[in-house]
């Protein structure tokens, strides 16, 4: 028997890039171009233009940082308004790690605590 499927409707982004992604890409492109220009100035001046090249690198970093902040701000504004946004909002993420119940230190091995020494049991072993 041949496999069959039904046609369903699905919404997709139709090729338009969002403003926050455009600002992000612009930040990377400008930082790359300014860094390359600083290197060319340094090499062309045979080390005499090291001050100018250094200032250009600092400027490239600050411009990159400013544009990244603008993109982040746009994402946060869109998130608060409930509108879809492209990219990822920066920040910390939570992770779950195994710890010893006695000394509260992170476990580096499965069966034993390296800090205080007891054998680590799982919930399954305790219920037996």
PDB file of C-alpha atoms in Angstrom:
ATOM      1  CA  UNK A   1       0.000   0.000   0.000  1.00  0.00           C
ATOM      2  CA  UNK A   2       1.497   3.385  -0.957  1.00  0.00           C
ATOM      3  CA  UNK A   3       2.095   5.958   1.742  1.00  0.00           C
ATOM      4  CA  UNK A   4      -0.135   9.008   1.660  1.00  0.00           C
ATOM      5  CA  UNK A   5      -0.035  12.426   3.257  1.00  0.00           C
ATOM      6  CA  UNK A   6      -2.301  15.415   3.536  1.00  0.00           C
ATOM      7  CA  UNK A   7      -1.518  18.961   2.562  1.00  0.00           C
ATOM      8  CA  UNK A   8      -1.228  21.253   5.581  1.00  0.00           C
ATOM      9  CA  UNK A   9      -0.701  24.997   5.833  1.00  0.00           C
ATOM     10  CA  UNK A  10       2.395  26.222   7.615  1.00  0.00           C
ATOM     11  CA  UNK A  11       3.585  29.765   8.177  1.00  0.00           C
ATOM     12  CA  UNK A  12       7.189  30.478   7.311  1.00  0.00           C
ATOM     13  CA  UNK A  13       9.271  33.611   7.119  1.00  0.00           C
ATOM     14  CA  UNK A  14       9.183  34.679   3.505  1.00  0.00           C
ATOM     15  CA  UNK A  15      12.772  35.711   2.931  1.00  0.00           C
ATOM     16  CA  UNK A  16      12.801  39.043   4.751  1.00  0.00           C
ATOM     17  CA  UNK A  17      15.556  39.615   7.205  1.00  0.00           C
ATOM     18  CA  UNK A  18      14.726  41.402  10.418  1.00  0.00           C
ATOM     19  CA  UNK A  19      16.270  44.694  11.422  1.00  0.00           C
ATOM     20  CA  UNK A  20      18.039  43.199  14.432  1.00  0.00           C
ATOM     21  CA  UNK A  21      19.737  40.581  12.260  1.00  0.00           C
ATOM     22  CA  UNK A  22      20.769  43.239   9.764  1.00  0.00           C
ATOM     23  CA  UNK A  23      22.316  45.333  12.560  1.00  0.00           C
ATOM     24  CA  UNK A  24      24.102  42.211  13.850  1.00  0.00           C
ATOM     25  CA  UNK A  25      25.565  41.380  10.447  1.00  0.00           C
ATOM     26  CA  UNK A  26      26.561  45.013   9.891  1.00  0.00           C
ATOM     27  CA  UNK A  27      28.424  44.982  13.214  1.00  0.00           C
ATOM     28  CA  UNK A  28      30.475  41.960  12.154  1.00  0.00           C
ATOM     29  CA  UNK A  29      31.171  43.252   8.650  1.00  0.00           C
ATOM     30  CA  UNK A  30      32.290  46.698   9.840  1.00  0.00           C
ATOM     31  CA  UNK A  31      34.461  45.251  12.613  1.00  0.00           C
ATOM     32  CA  UNK A  32      36.134  42.929  10.107  1.00  0.00           C
ATOM     33  CA  UNK A  33      36.718  45.689   7.554  1.00  0.00           C
ATOM     34  CA  UNK A  34      38.098  48.105  10.157  1.00  0.00           C
ATOM     35  CA  UNK A  35      40.391  45.434  11.585  1.00  0.00           C
ATOM     36  CA  UNK A  36      41.720  44.586   8.135  1.00  0.00           C
ATOM     37  CA  UNK A  37      42.230  48.295   7.400  1.00  0.00           C
ATOM     38  CA  UNK A  38      44.150  48.690  10.663  1.00  0.00           C
ATOM     39  CA  UNK A  39      46.407  45.774   9.724  1.00  0.00           C
ATOM     40  CA  UNK A  40      47.000  47.219   6.240  1.00  0.00           C
ATOM     41  CA  UNK A  41      47.894  50.620   7.753  1.00  0.00           C
ATOM     42  CA  UNK A  42      50.277  48.991  10.210  1.00  0.00           C
ATOM     43  CA  UNK A  43      52.013  46.920   7.516  1.00  0.00           C
ATOM     44  CA  UNK A  44      52.084  49.740   4.924  1.00  0.00           C
ATOM     45  CA  UNK A  45      53.621  52.191   7.369  1.00  0.00           C
ATOM     46  CA  UNK A  46      56.192  49.582   8.480  1.00  0.00           C
ATOM     47  CA  UNK A  47      55.243  49.929  12.133  1.00  0.00           C
ATOM     48  CA  UNK A  48      55.215  53.745  12.159  1.00  0.00           C
ATOM     49  CA  UNK A  49      51.412  53.811  12.085  1.00  0.00           C
ATOM     50  CA  UNK A  50      51.003  51.501  15.068  1.00  0.00           C
ATOM     51  CA  UNK A  51      49.207  54.196  17.067  1.00  0.00           C
ATOM     52  CA  UNK A  52      46.710  54.823  14.286  1.00  0.00           C
ATOM     53  CA  UNK A  53      46.199  51.093  13.779  1.00  0.00           C
ATOM     54  CA  UNK A  54      45.646  50.583  17.513  1.00  0.00           C
ATOM     55  CA  UNK A  55      43.087  53.409  17.666  1.00  0.00           C
ATOM     56  CA  UNK A  56      41.289  51.922  14.646  1.00  0.00           C
ATOM     57  CA  UNK A  57      41.116  48.528  16.369  1.00  0.00           C
ATOM     58  CA  UNK A  58      39.687  50.113  19.515  1.00  0.00           C
ATOM     59  CA  UNK A  59      37.170  52.019  17.373  1.00  0.00           C
ATOM     60  CA  UNK A  60      36.225  48.825  15.527  1.00  0.00           C
ATOM     61  CA  UNK A  61      35.559  47.050  18.813  1.00  0.00           C
ATOM     62  CA  UNK A  62      33.501  49.925  20.236  1.00  0.00           C
ATOM     63  CA  UNK A  63      31.459  50.235  17.047  1.00  0.00           C
ATOM     64  CA  UNK A  64      30.863  46.456  17.042  1.00  0.00           C
ATOM     65  CA  UNK A  65      29.775  46.624  20.683  1.00  0.00           C
ATOM     66  CA  UNK A  66      27.409  49.540  20.070  1.00  0.00           C
ATOM     67  CA  UNK A  67      25.742  47.882  17.087  1.00  0.00           C
ATOM     68  CA  UNK A  68      25.406  44.590  18.972  1.00  0.00           C
ATOM     69  CA  UNK A  69      23.754  46.484  21.846  1.00  0.00           C
ATOM     70  CA  UNK A  70      21.301  48.079  19.417  1.00  0.00           C
ATOM     71  CA  UNK A  71      20.432  44.645  17.969  1.00  0.00           C
ATOM     72  CA  UNK A  72      19.987  43.228  21.478  1.00  0.00           C
ATOM     73  CA  UNK A  73      17.761  46.151  22.430  1.00  0.00           C
ATOM     74  CA  UNK A  74      15.579  45.562  19.358  1.00  0.00           C
ATOM     75  CA  UNK A  75      15.218  41.883  20.293  1.00  0.00           C
ATOM     76  CA  UNK A  76      14.253  42.755  23.868  1.00  0.00           C
ATOM     77  CA  UNK A  77      11.719  45.327  22.698  1.00  0.00           C
ATOM     78  CA  UNK A  78      10.166  42.804  20.316  1.00  0.00           C
ATOM     79  CA  UNK A  79      10.074  40.134  23.020  1.00  0.00           C
ATOM     80  CA  UNK A  80       8.319  42.504  25.429  1.00  0.00           C
ATOM     81  CA  UNK A  81       5.804  43.429  22.733  1.00  0.00           C
ATOM     82  CA  UNK A  82       5.144  39.760  21.961  1.00  0.00           C
ATOM     83  CA  UNK A  83       6.461  40.027  18.408  1.00  0.00           C
ATOM     84  CA  UNK A  84       8.675  37.352  16.818  1.00  0.00           C
ATOM     85  CA  UNK A  85      12.345  38.256  16.621  1.00  0.00           C
ATOM     86  CA  UNK A  86      15.408  36.779  14.958  1.00  0.00           C
ATOM     87  CA  UNK A  87      18.548  35.821  16.798  1.00  0.00           C
ATOM     88  CA  UNK A  88      19.258  35.025  20.395  1.00  0.00           C
ATOM     89  CA  UNK A  89      18.979  37.263  23.431  1.00  0.00           C
ATOM     90  CA  UNK A  90      22.221  37.145  25.368  1.00  0.00           C
ATOM     91  CA  UNK A  91      22.449  36.283  29.014  1.00  0.00           C
ATOM     92  CA  UNK A  92      23.178  33.479  31.371  1.00  0.00           C
ATOM     93  CA  UNK A  93      21.581  30.083  31.107  1.00  0.00           C
ATOM     94  CA  UNK A  94      20.753  27.640  33.865  1.00  0.00           C
ATOM     95  CA  UNK A  95      22.285  24.183  33.915  1.00  0.00           C
ATOM     96  CA  UNK A  96      21.666  21.234  36.185  1.00  0.00           C
ATOM     97  CA  UNK A  97      24.717  19.616  37.759  1.00  0.00           C
ATOM     98  CA  UNK A  98      25.038  16.684  40.147  1.00  0.00           C
ATOM     99  CA  UNK A  99      26.190  17.605  43.661  1.00  0.00           C
ATOM    100  CA  UNK A 100      26.982  15.688  46.834  1.00  0.00           C
ATOM    101  CA  UNK A 101      24.180  15.917  49.404  1.00  0.00           C
ATOM    102  CA  UNK A 102      26.686  16.143  52.278  1.00  0.00           C
ATOM    103  CA  UNK A 103      29.288  18.716  51.178  1.00  0.00           C
ATOM    104  CA  UNK A 104      27.288  20.346  48.301  1.00  0.00           C
ATOM    105  CA  UNK A 105      30.292  20.207  45.921  1.00  0.00           C
ATOM    106  CA  UNK A 106      29.908  19.295  42.240  1.00  0.00           C
ATOM    107  CA  UNK A 107      30.443  15.588  41.563  1.00  0.00           C
ATOM    108  CA  UNK A 108      33.166  14.794  39.041  1.00  0.00           C
ATOM    109  CA  UNK A 109      32.725  10.999  39.167  1.00  0.00           C
ATOM    110  CA  UNK A 110      29.568   8.905  39.115  1.00  0.00           C
ATOM    111  CA  UNK A 111      29.933   6.688  42.168  1.00  0.00           C
ATOM    112  CA  UNK A 112      31.883   8.680  44.754  1.00  0.00           C
ATOM    113  CA  UNK A 113      32.317  12.242  46.011  1.00  0.00           C
ATOM    114  CA  UNK A 114      35.906  13.388  45.450  1.00  0.00           C
ATOM    115  CA  UNK A 115      35.703  16.002  48.228  1.00  0.00           C
ATOM    116  CA  UNK A 116      34.198  14.234  51.251  1.00  0.00           C
ATOM    117  CA  UNK A 117      34.466  10.582  50.130  1.00  0.00           C
ATOM    118  CA  UNK A 118      31.074   8.821  50.507  1.00  0.00           C
ATOM    119  CA  UNK A 119      29.640   6.513  47.870  1.00  0.00           C
ATOM    120  CA  UNK A 120      26.940   8.217  45.855  1.00  0.00           C
ATOM    121  CA  UNK A 121      23.649   6.336  45.560  1.00  0.00           C
ATOM    122  CA  UNK A 122      20.900   7.006  43.066  1.00  0.00           C
ATOM    123  CA  UNK A 123      17.208   7.354  43.867  1.00  0.00           C
ATOM    124  CA  UNK A 124      16.597   3.858  42.445  1.00  0.00           C
ATOM    125  CA  UNK A 125      19.061   2.251  44.889  1.00  0.00           C
ATOM    126  CA  UNK A 126      17.483   3.973  47.889  1.00  0.00           C
ATOM    127  CA  UNK A 127      13.960   2.710  47.136  1.00  0.00           C
ATOM    128  CA  UNK A 128      15.023  -0.966  46.998  1.00  0.00           C
TER     129      UNK A 128
END
